Structures are given as structure tokens and as C-alpha cells.
């Protein structure tokens, strides 16, 4: 099979034997995969990554030795593969297993390949109502919806999402059903318009104009969701949050951040990190049409044109770039 | 009356007329006051402070024009004086009023003076069972107990308090009744022994030995309370906290902190700032003997010897220094 191999800032196409499913695993043929900012970070050397990336995907079970009845089922996957024996795994929380492998990120080849092996316990069947290009959003949408699993969001809470990139848009569109008044704050009029078309209130705050726009909203929000992907986003989110309010932090950065935490202490602000979420909830949310992810697709490339696809995904301001494996 | 006036790194004794209570205020004669690390920060120029400091105190109501029946009552005070009209004040949460004055810290003279005026709504009568030297701990103890008001602490949760200074000791002693297995981690054997004498489990971790001691506890705690007063304390607290666990941040610093927040995001850690607390709860806790604060008293000086008292409070490792006003 063909696979993409990342190593120290290079991406090469390799030809290698199909992987063999181990105990409890299924072999999945990839139908569609999405390029995430994390893939770009991995390419750039985050975690010293070397391997086959790709963690947003939909595929079809090609072989399932433990349960052949699953063959042919279309699936997405929870990317966190736990050890199965620690207290987190035993409590059903393999996302936080300290020894976990993470598909396409840590210890396990990912979905920028024609086939990959996935523990059967991580697979979720995709409802027929969803086409591949929607289903591939299950993983990043689950990460957006995770905020509503970690904290209670009331319908009348004042909620802001900072950042109108891929993840910010999914946070705004995904959480709006819980909080119809949610405000998306971003730098890109065209991206804000995508969210506004689905009923999201938006505030345009062009780059460099933060000091003119944001102080008027200082301390206004019960919840500020930081999804800017920029190091200064967290300080802005803290500024916008009311005393005893909450900041949800989605941006991961490999670099240390310099931050004045005095307002966090004095205003007793709750800062909560947020990562992966519930894939079944994301699939249900998509299948029931609570948001339309298709406008977030920037472009679709055949897998054979990975280099072009990845260049498009790395372009500043790019939305979701998908790889089509010719299902 | 005599008062201490701080300005740009100097402390002078001034003689000035007694203050006149405004509408809704009472005049309080100070009986005993405690020196807090915040006073030392104010002395050093934190917030550009200039004025009469002192926010830990017990006094007796000398004059109460609105309710003369209160005269002679012994009281402590919630130090946050709200505007009375904003949504926080109207909800009974004047501690987070944006326009608040804070006794001895912001906009209101404090208790390093023979008399001060306090809004009657902020006063709490002191139970007879408490002597002045215990009652003066109500304010810092309320700040320690605040953590239990912000988050639920289960009796079997794994809880660590980092820092065996005044606030760390009060956190450990104050929260131990909620969590008998709580572990206090500190640098000073003698201070840890004070807590151990009241049933607190302790771990001695001398300065510079953190890398030998703390990694064994990495990710172990459901809740880590950061009360070290040192900038590196927060990173240590984050390291000790399990995935989906909580870090309570008590240390305030006027300086920005450089911090790698990747673990907060990946492990979905909840970081919560914590400041002042419920004075009535603190008084009740003291009056019912749930902890003994007297071993935390380093020394008691007459108010006339403020300079000596303040020097003693500023000495590295000092516990609580009290000022006695000759009740």
C-alpha cells in the first residue's frame, strides 16, 4: 500500500506491505482523511514525530479477524488507544491512559495511508445519512463538543469563541445549539460569514485591531473558548472572561507561554484544557444535521496528490483540506 | 490616632484624626492585626500602593451611627467593599464587584491603624470562644477554605498542598477535615511538623531536591493546591496533577510567568484561581476548633513597635506576625 511518511520536515510517499491486525484490531481501508493543524505541527517536528500521520478519517473495515461480521462496515475511530489495564482504561477513559498510543500522532501509524490497523474497541459505525466528507469531521467535531462535556453551558450564558479557524468554527457551530447567543470572534470576514450563515453571531476583529475592539467586551463572558491557535489568544480570552468565569483552552503549543496570571487568581477564573471528545456524540450531531460541516471544506485532493493537498492545508487561512482515497 | 503609611518602599507612623464613618459604615477600633505577604508586596510597590495597609484584623465597634446597638461588638470584616449596585453586588457577591474597594489594599485605609471605617454589611461578630489572636486568622483562613467552596473535594480524593508557608499551612489544616489523607509538601521540616501535629500527612521536599522527590508523584493527585508563593510552583502543581484533575492557584504574582501549557490541554487539567473566601465559615471553623491556628503565630508585637514587627514578618520563612493594639 501507499503511505505518507513524515520525518524532520519532509513528507515522502512510501510503498509498503499492508499492516497486519493484531489481537483485538481491525484492518481499515481509508476512504477519506482530513489534514489537521496538528499534522502540520508534526511535520514541523512537534514531539520529534517520525511516522505516518493522519488522525481524522473515515474508512471501511477490510478485515476483522475477531469479528468477521464487521467487515464492510464504514467507521470512524477514537484516536486514543489505551493500555486496557490502568485505572483510566478500566474506567472507560482510555483518552487519558498514560501509556496510550494515539493514531497518527504517537506510537501508531495514521490514516495518510491506504490501510491502517485500529483496535476494534475504538471504532464507531458511521450512519448511512453521512457521506464520507462529513464523517471525516467526526474527530475534530468531537474535540469541539468536548467543551460541553467538561463544563455545563447554560442557554443564557454569555459565551465567546475566539478564533475563526477550523477548530474555532467547529466550536461555534457545534456548541451553538447549547447556547444560541454564542459569539464567534475572528479575523476573517469570509470565515465568519460561514458561521453566520448557520445562525452564529459573529464579531469581526481584524488582526492588529484587538486593542480597539476587545476592551469593550472585557469581563463580559461567562465562558471564553480559546481556539485562535496563537500564543496571545489565551491572554485575550482571560481578559474577556468575567470574575468566576471559565476559559476553555483548545490551542496546544509546544512553546512555553509568558502569561500574567494575576487576573486568574484575583478574579477566580477557571481555566480548563480541552482536547479530544466523544466520537459517538459527534457522529450523532452530524447525522442529525445540527450543523453543516461541508462549507468548512477548502478543497478535496486525491491521495495521490498528497504534496499539493498538504501545501494547500499549510497555506495561511486554509480551511479543511481532505484527501480522497477513491472509496 | 496613629496609623502606618506605606509609600514606595517606606513605612512611616503618622498621627491623624480618627476617620468619620460614612453612610452605612461603622468605626472599628483595632484590637489585633496580622501581617500578610500581600502587605509585604504592597510595601514593595505592588499595584503602586500608597496608603494605610492591613487587611487581617479583629476589632471592636466604637461607633455605629446607623445601628448604635452594635457598639462594643467584637468583629472581623470581609475586606471587599462592593459598589452595591452592579450585578455582582446585587447577587451578594461583592468580592467580585469591578468597582470594589479592598480594605488596606485598594481605595480604603486598612487596619495598621488604631481605627478604621468599615461598611456595616462587611462585619461579622466574633464568637466569644475565640480570642483576638485566633480571630485575626479569619481572613486568611477564609481564603484557604475558599478552595472547598469553588470545587468539590471528596474525602477520598488525592489532594496535595504545595508550600508550607502561612497560606499553605492554613490550606492544609483548613481543608484536612474534608480530606483526611491530604498531603502537605514543603521545604521546611519545622513548619511541616506544625501541620503534622494536627494530623496532616506531610512530605519534606527541600529546596533544590524537587527533581528527586516530585517525579515519583507525577500525575498522582486529583487536586494540587499551589501555595508556594514561588513562580515555579505552578508548573510543579501541574506536573503532580492527574489527567482531568484540578490545580487551585493561590499564589499571586505581579510578574508574568513563563509556562508550558501543553500538559494542561492534553491532560484536560482544570486550573482555577482562588482568592478571598467566606468570613462566616472561617469564624465557625475556628470557633468549633476544627484547626488550631495558634502554632502559626511567629511573634506578637505591640503596634508601637511596627517597624520591628514588619522586619520580623519580612524575614525569610517567617510565620504569622501579629500586631497587638492593647485591647
PDB file of C-alpha atoms in Angstrom, chain A residues 121-228:
ATOM      1  CA  UNK A 121     -12.991  -1.023  20.606  1.00  0.00           C
ATOM      2  CA  UNK A 122     -12.109   2.360  19.099  1.00  0.00           C
ATOM      3  CA  UNK A 123     -14.332   2.025  16.035  1.00  0.00           C
ATOM      4  CA  UNK A 124     -17.707   3.710  15.602  1.00  0.00           C
ATOM      5  CA  UNK A 125     -20.015   2.794  12.717  1.00  0.00           C
ATOM      6  CA  UNK A 126     -20.961   5.769  10.573  1.00  0.00           C
ATOM      7  CA  UNK A 127     -24.699   6.357   9.982  1.00  0.00           C
ATOM      8  CA  UNK A 128     -25.699   5.965   6.324  1.00  0.00           C
ATOM      9  CA  UNK A 129     -27.050   9.508   6.291  1.00  0.00           C
ATOM     10  CA  UNK A 130     -23.494  10.884   6.426  1.00  0.00           C
ATOM     11  CA  UNK A 131     -21.293  10.928   3.381  1.00  0.00           C
ATOM     12  CA  UNK A 132     -17.554  10.393   3.751  1.00  0.00           C
ATOM     13  CA  UNK A 133     -16.714  14.054   3.553  1.00  0.00           C
ATOM     14  CA  UNK A 134     -18.966  14.799   6.514  1.00  0.00           C
ATOM     15  CA  UNK A 135     -17.937  11.757   8.562  1.00  0.00           C
ATOM     16  CA  UNK A 136     -14.285  12.761   8.398  1.00  0.00           C
ATOM     17  CA  UNK A 137     -15.198  15.749  10.578  1.00  0.00           C
ATOM     18  CA  UNK A 138     -16.251  13.479  13.456  1.00  0.00           C
ATOM     19  CA  UNK A 139     -12.833  13.661  15.135  1.00  0.00           C
ATOM     20  CA  UNK A 140     -12.378  17.456  15.160  1.00  0.00           C
ATOM     21  CA  UNK A 141     -16.072  17.991  15.927  1.00  0.00           C
ATOM     22  CA  UNK A 142     -15.776  15.646  18.909  1.00  0.00           C
ATOM     23  CA  UNK A 143     -12.901  17.835  20.139  1.00  0.00           C
ATOM     24  CA  UNK A 144     -15.113  20.916  19.802  1.00  0.00           C
ATOM     25  CA  UNK A 145     -18.078  19.294  21.555  1.00  0.00           C
ATOM     26  CA  UNK A 146     -15.754  18.123  24.351  1.00  0.00           C
ATOM     27  CA  UNK A 147     -16.074  21.568  25.955  1.00  0.00           C
ATOM     28  CA  UNK A 148     -19.773  20.910  26.570  1.00  0.00           C
ATOM     29  CA  UNK A 149     -18.845  17.584  28.202  1.00  0.00           C
ATOM     30  CA  UNK A 150     -16.338  19.181  30.552  1.00  0.00           C
ATOM     31  CA  UNK A 151     -18.402  22.114  31.749  1.00  0.00           C
ATOM     32  CA  UNK A 152     -22.059  22.972  31.881  1.00  0.00           C
ATOM     33  CA  UNK A 153     -23.044  25.546  29.269  1.00  0.00           C
ATOM     34  CA  UNK A 154     -26.386  27.200  30.006  1.00  0.00           C
ATOM     35  CA  UNK A 155     -28.529  28.564  27.201  1.00  0.00           C
ATOM     36  CA  UNK A 156     -28.305  32.099  28.573  1.00  0.00           C
ATOM     37  CA  UNK A 157     -24.638  32.055  29.487  1.00  0.00           C
ATOM     38  CA  UNK A 158     -22.515  34.626  27.694  1.00  0.00           C
ATOM     39  CA  UNK A 159     -20.160  32.568  25.525  1.00  0.00           C
ATOM     40  CA  UNK A 160     -17.426  33.691  23.139  1.00  0.00           C
ATOM     41  CA  UNK A 161     -15.337  31.593  20.789  1.00  0.00           C
ATOM     42  CA  UNK A 162     -12.022  33.257  19.908  1.00  0.00           C
ATOM     43  CA  UNK A 163     -10.645  32.256  16.551  1.00  0.00           C
ATOM     44  CA  UNK A 164     -12.393  31.549  13.256  1.00  0.00           C
ATOM     45  CA  UNK A 165     -10.059  28.830  12.034  1.00  0.00           C
ATOM     46  CA  UNK A 166     -11.176  25.249  11.517  1.00  0.00           C
ATOM     47  CA  UNK A 167     -11.438  24.441  15.208  1.00  0.00           C
ATOM     48  CA  UNK A 168     -12.988  27.780  16.179  1.00  0.00           C
ATOM     49  CA  UNK A 169     -15.675  27.364  13.521  1.00  0.00           C
ATOM     50  CA  UNK A 170     -16.434  23.835  14.727  1.00  0.00           C
ATOM     51  CA  UNK A 171     -16.608  25.055  18.327  1.00  0.00           C
ATOM     52  CA  UNK A 172     -19.023  27.828  17.346  1.00  0.00           C
ATOM     53  CA  UNK A 173     -21.209  25.672  15.099  1.00  0.00           C
ATOM     54  CA  UNK A 174     -21.084  22.663  17.420  1.00  0.00           C
ATOM     55  CA  UNK A 175     -21.846  24.498  20.664  1.00  0.00           C
ATOM     56  CA  UNK A 176     -24.381  26.982  19.277  1.00  0.00           C
ATOM     57  CA  UNK A 177     -27.273  24.500  19.816  1.00  0.00           C
ATOM     58  CA  UNK A 178     -26.488  24.650  23.558  1.00  0.00           C
ATOM     59  CA  UNK A 179     -26.130  28.430  23.564  1.00  0.00           C
ATOM     60  CA  UNK A 180     -27.949  30.236  20.755  1.00  0.00           C
ATOM     61  CA  UNK A 181     -26.408  33.608  21.628  1.00  0.00           C
ATOM     62  CA  UNK A 182     -22.808  32.398  21.360  1.00  0.00           C
ATOM     63  CA  UNK A 183     -20.465  34.957  19.766  1.00  0.00           C
ATOM     64  CA  UNK A 184     -17.686  33.960  17.376  1.00  0.00           C
ATOM     65  CA  UNK A 185     -14.826  36.489  17.288  1.00  0.00           C
ATOM     66  CA  UNK A 186     -12.450  36.230  14.367  1.00  0.00           C
ATOM     67  CA  UNK A 187     -10.070  37.939  11.955  1.00  0.00           C
ATOM     68  CA  UNK A 188     -11.546  36.738   8.667  1.00  0.00           C
ATOM     69  CA  UNK A 189     -14.796  38.132   7.338  1.00  0.00           C
ATOM     70  CA  UNK A 190     -15.289  35.250   4.922  1.00  0.00           C
ATOM     71  CA  UNK A 191     -14.901  32.631   7.641  1.00  0.00           C
ATOM     72  CA  UNK A 192     -17.189  34.486   9.994  1.00  0.00           C
ATOM     73  CA  UNK A 193     -19.746  34.562   7.183  1.00  0.00           C
ATOM     74  CA  UNK A 194     -19.656  30.754   7.008  1.00  0.00           C
ATOM     75  CA  UNK A 195     -20.669  30.578  10.651  1.00  0.00           C
ATOM     76  CA  UNK A 196     -23.192  33.425  10.349  1.00  0.00           C
ATOM     77  CA  UNK A 197     -24.911  31.527   7.531  1.00  0.00           C
ATOM     78  CA  UNK A 198     -25.710  28.858  10.142  1.00  0.00           C
ATOM     79  CA  UNK A 199     -27.047  31.326  12.692  1.00  0.00           C
ATOM     80  CA  UNK A 200     -23.899  32.098  14.684  1.00  0.00           C
ATOM     81  CA  UNK A 201     -23.471  35.688  15.915  1.00  0.00           C
ATOM     82  CA  UNK A 202     -20.098  36.985  14.852  1.00  0.00           C
ATOM     83  CA  UNK A 203     -17.731  39.843  15.643  1.00  0.00           C
ATOM     84  CA  UNK A 204     -15.079  40.858  13.146  1.00  0.00           C
ATOM     85  CA  UNK A 205     -11.841  41.825  14.861  1.00  0.00           C
ATOM     86  CA  UNK A 206      -9.098  42.249  12.270  1.00  0.00           C
ATOM     87  CA  UNK A 207      -5.502  41.435  13.137  1.00  0.00           C
ATOM     88  CA  UNK A 208      -3.917  44.349  14.971  1.00  0.00           C
ATOM     89  CA  UNK A 209      -7.277  45.872  15.961  1.00  0.00           C
ATOM     90  CA  UNK A 210      -7.701  43.801  19.123  1.00  0.00           C
ATOM     91  CA  UNK A 211      -6.949  46.788  21.343  1.00  0.00           C
ATOM     92  CA  UNK A 212      -9.760  48.761  19.728  1.00  0.00           C
ATOM     93  CA  UNK A 213     -12.370  46.001  19.758  1.00  0.00           C
ATOM     94  CA  UNK A 214     -11.805  43.665  22.691  1.00  0.00           C
ATOM     95  CA  UNK A 215     -11.596  46.069  25.685  1.00  0.00           C
ATOM     96  CA  UNK A 216     -15.301  46.892  25.233  1.00  0.00           C
ATOM     97  CA  UNK A 217     -16.032  43.246  25.996  1.00  0.00           C
ATOM     98  CA  UNK A 218     -13.632  42.984  28.935  1.00  0.00           C
ATOM     99  CA  UNK A 219     -15.041  40.726  31.654  1.00  0.00           C
ATOM    100  CA  UNK A 220     -18.281  40.170  29.750  1.00  0.00           C
ATOM    101  CA  UNK A 221     -18.272  36.428  29.116  1.00  0.00           C
ATOM    102  CA  UNK A 222     -19.174  33.544  31.394  1.00  0.00           C
ATOM    103  CA  UNK A 223     -17.170  31.303  29.063  1.00  0.00           C
ATOM    104  CA  UNK A 224     -14.449  32.202  26.578  1.00  0.00           C
ATOM    105  CA  UNK A 225     -13.221  29.423  24.300  1.00  0.00           C
ATOM    106  CA  UNK A 226      -9.644  29.975  23.123  1.00  0.00           C
ATOM    107  CA  UNK A 227      -9.245  28.471  19.652  1.00  0.00           C
ATOM    108  CA  UNK A 228      -7.056  31.068  17.968  1.00  0.00           C
TER     109      UNK A 228
END
